[in-house]
Coordinates of N, CA, C and O in Angstrom, one line a residue:
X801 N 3.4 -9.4 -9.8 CA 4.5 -8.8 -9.1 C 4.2 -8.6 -7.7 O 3.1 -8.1 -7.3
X802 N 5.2 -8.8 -7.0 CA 5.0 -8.1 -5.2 C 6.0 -7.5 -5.2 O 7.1 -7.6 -5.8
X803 N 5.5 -6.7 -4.2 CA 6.0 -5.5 -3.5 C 5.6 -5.1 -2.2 O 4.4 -5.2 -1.9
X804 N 7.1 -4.5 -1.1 CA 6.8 -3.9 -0.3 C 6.7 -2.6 -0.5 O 7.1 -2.2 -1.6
X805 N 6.2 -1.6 0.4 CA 6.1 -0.4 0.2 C 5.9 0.3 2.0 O 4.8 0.5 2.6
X806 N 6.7 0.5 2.2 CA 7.5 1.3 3.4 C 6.8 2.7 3.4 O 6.6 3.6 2.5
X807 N 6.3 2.7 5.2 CA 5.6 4.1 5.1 C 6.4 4.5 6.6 O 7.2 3.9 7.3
X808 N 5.7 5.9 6.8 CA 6.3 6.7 8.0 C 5.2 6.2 9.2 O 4.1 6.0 8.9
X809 N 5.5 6.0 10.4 CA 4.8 5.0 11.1 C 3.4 5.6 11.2 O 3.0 6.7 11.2
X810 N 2.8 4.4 11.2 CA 1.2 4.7 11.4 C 0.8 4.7 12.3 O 1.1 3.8 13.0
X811 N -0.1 5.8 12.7 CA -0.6 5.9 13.9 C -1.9 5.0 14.6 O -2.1 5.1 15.8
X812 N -2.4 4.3 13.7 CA -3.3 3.4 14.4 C -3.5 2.2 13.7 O -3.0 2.2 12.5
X813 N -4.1 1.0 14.1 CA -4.9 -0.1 13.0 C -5.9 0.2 12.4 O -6.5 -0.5 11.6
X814 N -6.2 1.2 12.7 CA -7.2 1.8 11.5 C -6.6 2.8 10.4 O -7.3 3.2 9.4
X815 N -5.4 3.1 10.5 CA -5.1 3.6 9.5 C -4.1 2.4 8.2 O -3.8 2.7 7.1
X816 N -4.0 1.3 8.8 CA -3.3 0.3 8.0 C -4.7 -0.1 7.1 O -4.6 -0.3 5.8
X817 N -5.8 -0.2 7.9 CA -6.8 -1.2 7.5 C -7.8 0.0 6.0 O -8.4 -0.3 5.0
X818 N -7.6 1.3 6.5 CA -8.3 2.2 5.7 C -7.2 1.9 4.1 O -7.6 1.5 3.0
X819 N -5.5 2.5 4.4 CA -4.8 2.0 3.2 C -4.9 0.1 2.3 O -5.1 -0.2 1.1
X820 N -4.8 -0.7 3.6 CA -5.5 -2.2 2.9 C -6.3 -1.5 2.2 O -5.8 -0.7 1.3
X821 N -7.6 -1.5 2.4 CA -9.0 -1.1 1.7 C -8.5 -0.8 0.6 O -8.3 -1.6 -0.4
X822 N -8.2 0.6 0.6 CA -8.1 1.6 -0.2 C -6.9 0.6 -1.6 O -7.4 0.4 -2.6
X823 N -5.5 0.2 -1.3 CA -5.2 -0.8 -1.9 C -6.2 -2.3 -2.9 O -6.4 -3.0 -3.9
X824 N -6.3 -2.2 -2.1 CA -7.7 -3.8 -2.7 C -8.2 -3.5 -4.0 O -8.0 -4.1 -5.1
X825 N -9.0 -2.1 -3.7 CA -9.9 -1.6 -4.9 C -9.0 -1.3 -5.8 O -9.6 -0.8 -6.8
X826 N -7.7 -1.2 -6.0 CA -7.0 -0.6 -6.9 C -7.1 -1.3 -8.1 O -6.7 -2.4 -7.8
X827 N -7.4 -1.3 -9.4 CA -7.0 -2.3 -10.6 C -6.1 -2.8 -10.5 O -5.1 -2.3 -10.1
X828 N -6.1 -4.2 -10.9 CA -4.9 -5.0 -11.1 C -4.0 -5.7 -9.6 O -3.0 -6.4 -9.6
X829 N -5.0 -5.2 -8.6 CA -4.2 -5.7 -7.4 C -4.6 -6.9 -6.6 O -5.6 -6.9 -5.8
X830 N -3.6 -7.9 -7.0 CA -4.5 -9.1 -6.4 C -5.0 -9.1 -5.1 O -6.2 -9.3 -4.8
X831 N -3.7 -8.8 -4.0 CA -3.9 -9.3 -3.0 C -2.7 -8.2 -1.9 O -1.5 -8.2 -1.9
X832 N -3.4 -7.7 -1.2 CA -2.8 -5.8 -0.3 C -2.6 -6.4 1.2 O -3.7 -7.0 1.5
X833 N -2.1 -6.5 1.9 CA -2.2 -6.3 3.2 C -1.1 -5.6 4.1 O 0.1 -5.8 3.9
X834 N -1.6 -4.8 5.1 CA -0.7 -3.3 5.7 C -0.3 -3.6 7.0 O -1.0 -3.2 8.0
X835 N 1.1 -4.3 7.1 CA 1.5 -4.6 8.8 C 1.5 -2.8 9.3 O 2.2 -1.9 9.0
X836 N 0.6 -3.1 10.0 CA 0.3 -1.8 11.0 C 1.6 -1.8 11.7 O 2.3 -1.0 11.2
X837 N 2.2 -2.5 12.9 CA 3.9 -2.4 13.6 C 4.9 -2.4 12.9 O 6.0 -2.2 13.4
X838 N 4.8 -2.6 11.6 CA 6.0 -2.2 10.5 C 5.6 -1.1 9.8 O 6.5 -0.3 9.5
X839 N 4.4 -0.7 9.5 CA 4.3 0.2 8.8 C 4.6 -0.3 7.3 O 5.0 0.4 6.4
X840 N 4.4 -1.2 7.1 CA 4.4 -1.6 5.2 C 3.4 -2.3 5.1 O 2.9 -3.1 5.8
X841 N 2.9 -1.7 3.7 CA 2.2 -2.8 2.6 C 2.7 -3.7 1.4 O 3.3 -3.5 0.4
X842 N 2.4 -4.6 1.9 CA 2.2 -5.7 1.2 C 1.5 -6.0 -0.2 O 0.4 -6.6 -0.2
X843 N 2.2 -5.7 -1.3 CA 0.7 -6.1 -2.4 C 1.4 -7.0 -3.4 O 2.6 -7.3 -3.5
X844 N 0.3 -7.5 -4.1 CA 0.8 -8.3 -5.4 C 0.0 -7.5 -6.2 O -1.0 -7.1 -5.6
X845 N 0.1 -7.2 -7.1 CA -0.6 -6.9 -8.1 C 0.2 -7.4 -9.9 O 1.3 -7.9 -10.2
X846 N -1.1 -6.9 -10.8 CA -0.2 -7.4 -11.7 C 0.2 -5.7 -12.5 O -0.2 -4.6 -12.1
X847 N 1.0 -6.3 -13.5 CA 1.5 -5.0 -13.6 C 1.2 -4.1 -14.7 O 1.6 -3.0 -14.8
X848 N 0.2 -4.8 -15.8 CA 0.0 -4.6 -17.1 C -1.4 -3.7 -16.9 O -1.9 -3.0 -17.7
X849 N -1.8 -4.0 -15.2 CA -2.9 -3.0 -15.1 C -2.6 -1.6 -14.0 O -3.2 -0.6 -13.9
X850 N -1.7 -2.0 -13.5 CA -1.3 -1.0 -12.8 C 0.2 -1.1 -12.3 O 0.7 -2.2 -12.2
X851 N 0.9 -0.1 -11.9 CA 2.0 0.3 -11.0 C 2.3 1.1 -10.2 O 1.8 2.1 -9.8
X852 N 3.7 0.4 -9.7 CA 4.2 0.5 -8.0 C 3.8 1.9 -8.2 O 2.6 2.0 -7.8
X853 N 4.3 2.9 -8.6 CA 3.9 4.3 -8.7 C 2.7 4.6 -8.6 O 2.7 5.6 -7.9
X854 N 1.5 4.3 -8.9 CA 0.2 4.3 -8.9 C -0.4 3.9 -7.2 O -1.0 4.6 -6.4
X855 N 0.1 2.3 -7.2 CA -0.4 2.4 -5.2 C 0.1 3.2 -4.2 O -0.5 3.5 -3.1
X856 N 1.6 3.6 -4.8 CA 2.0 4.8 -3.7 C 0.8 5.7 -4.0 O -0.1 5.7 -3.1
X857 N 0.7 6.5 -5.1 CA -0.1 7.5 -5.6 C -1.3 7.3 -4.4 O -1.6 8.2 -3.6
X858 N -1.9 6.2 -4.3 CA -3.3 6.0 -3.3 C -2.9 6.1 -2.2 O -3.6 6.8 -1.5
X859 N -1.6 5.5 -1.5 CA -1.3 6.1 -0.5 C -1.0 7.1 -0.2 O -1.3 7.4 1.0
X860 N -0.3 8.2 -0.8 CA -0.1 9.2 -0.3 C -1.3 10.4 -0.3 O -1.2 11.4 0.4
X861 N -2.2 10.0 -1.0 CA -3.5 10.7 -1.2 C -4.6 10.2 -0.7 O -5.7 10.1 -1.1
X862 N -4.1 9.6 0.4 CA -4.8 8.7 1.7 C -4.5 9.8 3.3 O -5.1 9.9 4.4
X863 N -2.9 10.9 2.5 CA -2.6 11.9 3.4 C -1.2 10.7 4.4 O -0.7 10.9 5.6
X864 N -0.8 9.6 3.6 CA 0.6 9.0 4.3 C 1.3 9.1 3.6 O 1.1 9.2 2.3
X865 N 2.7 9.1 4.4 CA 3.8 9.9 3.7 C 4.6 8.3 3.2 O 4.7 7.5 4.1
X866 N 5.1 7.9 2.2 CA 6.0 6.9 1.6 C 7.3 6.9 1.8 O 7.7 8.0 1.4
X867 N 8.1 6.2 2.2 CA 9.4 5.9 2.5 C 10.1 5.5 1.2 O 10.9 6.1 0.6
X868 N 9.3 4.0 0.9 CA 9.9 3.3 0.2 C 10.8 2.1 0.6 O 11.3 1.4 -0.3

């Protein structure tokens, strides 16, 4: 499954690139990437190991706020 996931703007490329990261390692997630000038991530993941609810969960306890 893919999904966007809409955040409150980010303050640097280092904060897109810490959520990537942080995304990557998640179970079940193929493939994460975080347009830093949009402020969204990008993931596929599959779903039987994890969910949308779960990668927010890492983002927001990364201390960013979710849109959606």
């Amino acid at each position: 499954m893919k999904k966007s996931i809409q955040m409150e703007e980010l303050v640097c490329p280092m904060c897109a690139q810490k959520i990537e990261t942080a995304l990557s390692k998640a179970p079940g997630v193929k493939s994460a990437s975080v347009l830093y000038n949009a402020s969204k991530a990008k993931v596929e993941f599959d779903e039987t190991k994890t969910s949308l609810e779960e990668l927010i969960k890492i983002i927001t306890g990364l201390g960013y706020v979710v849109i959606r």
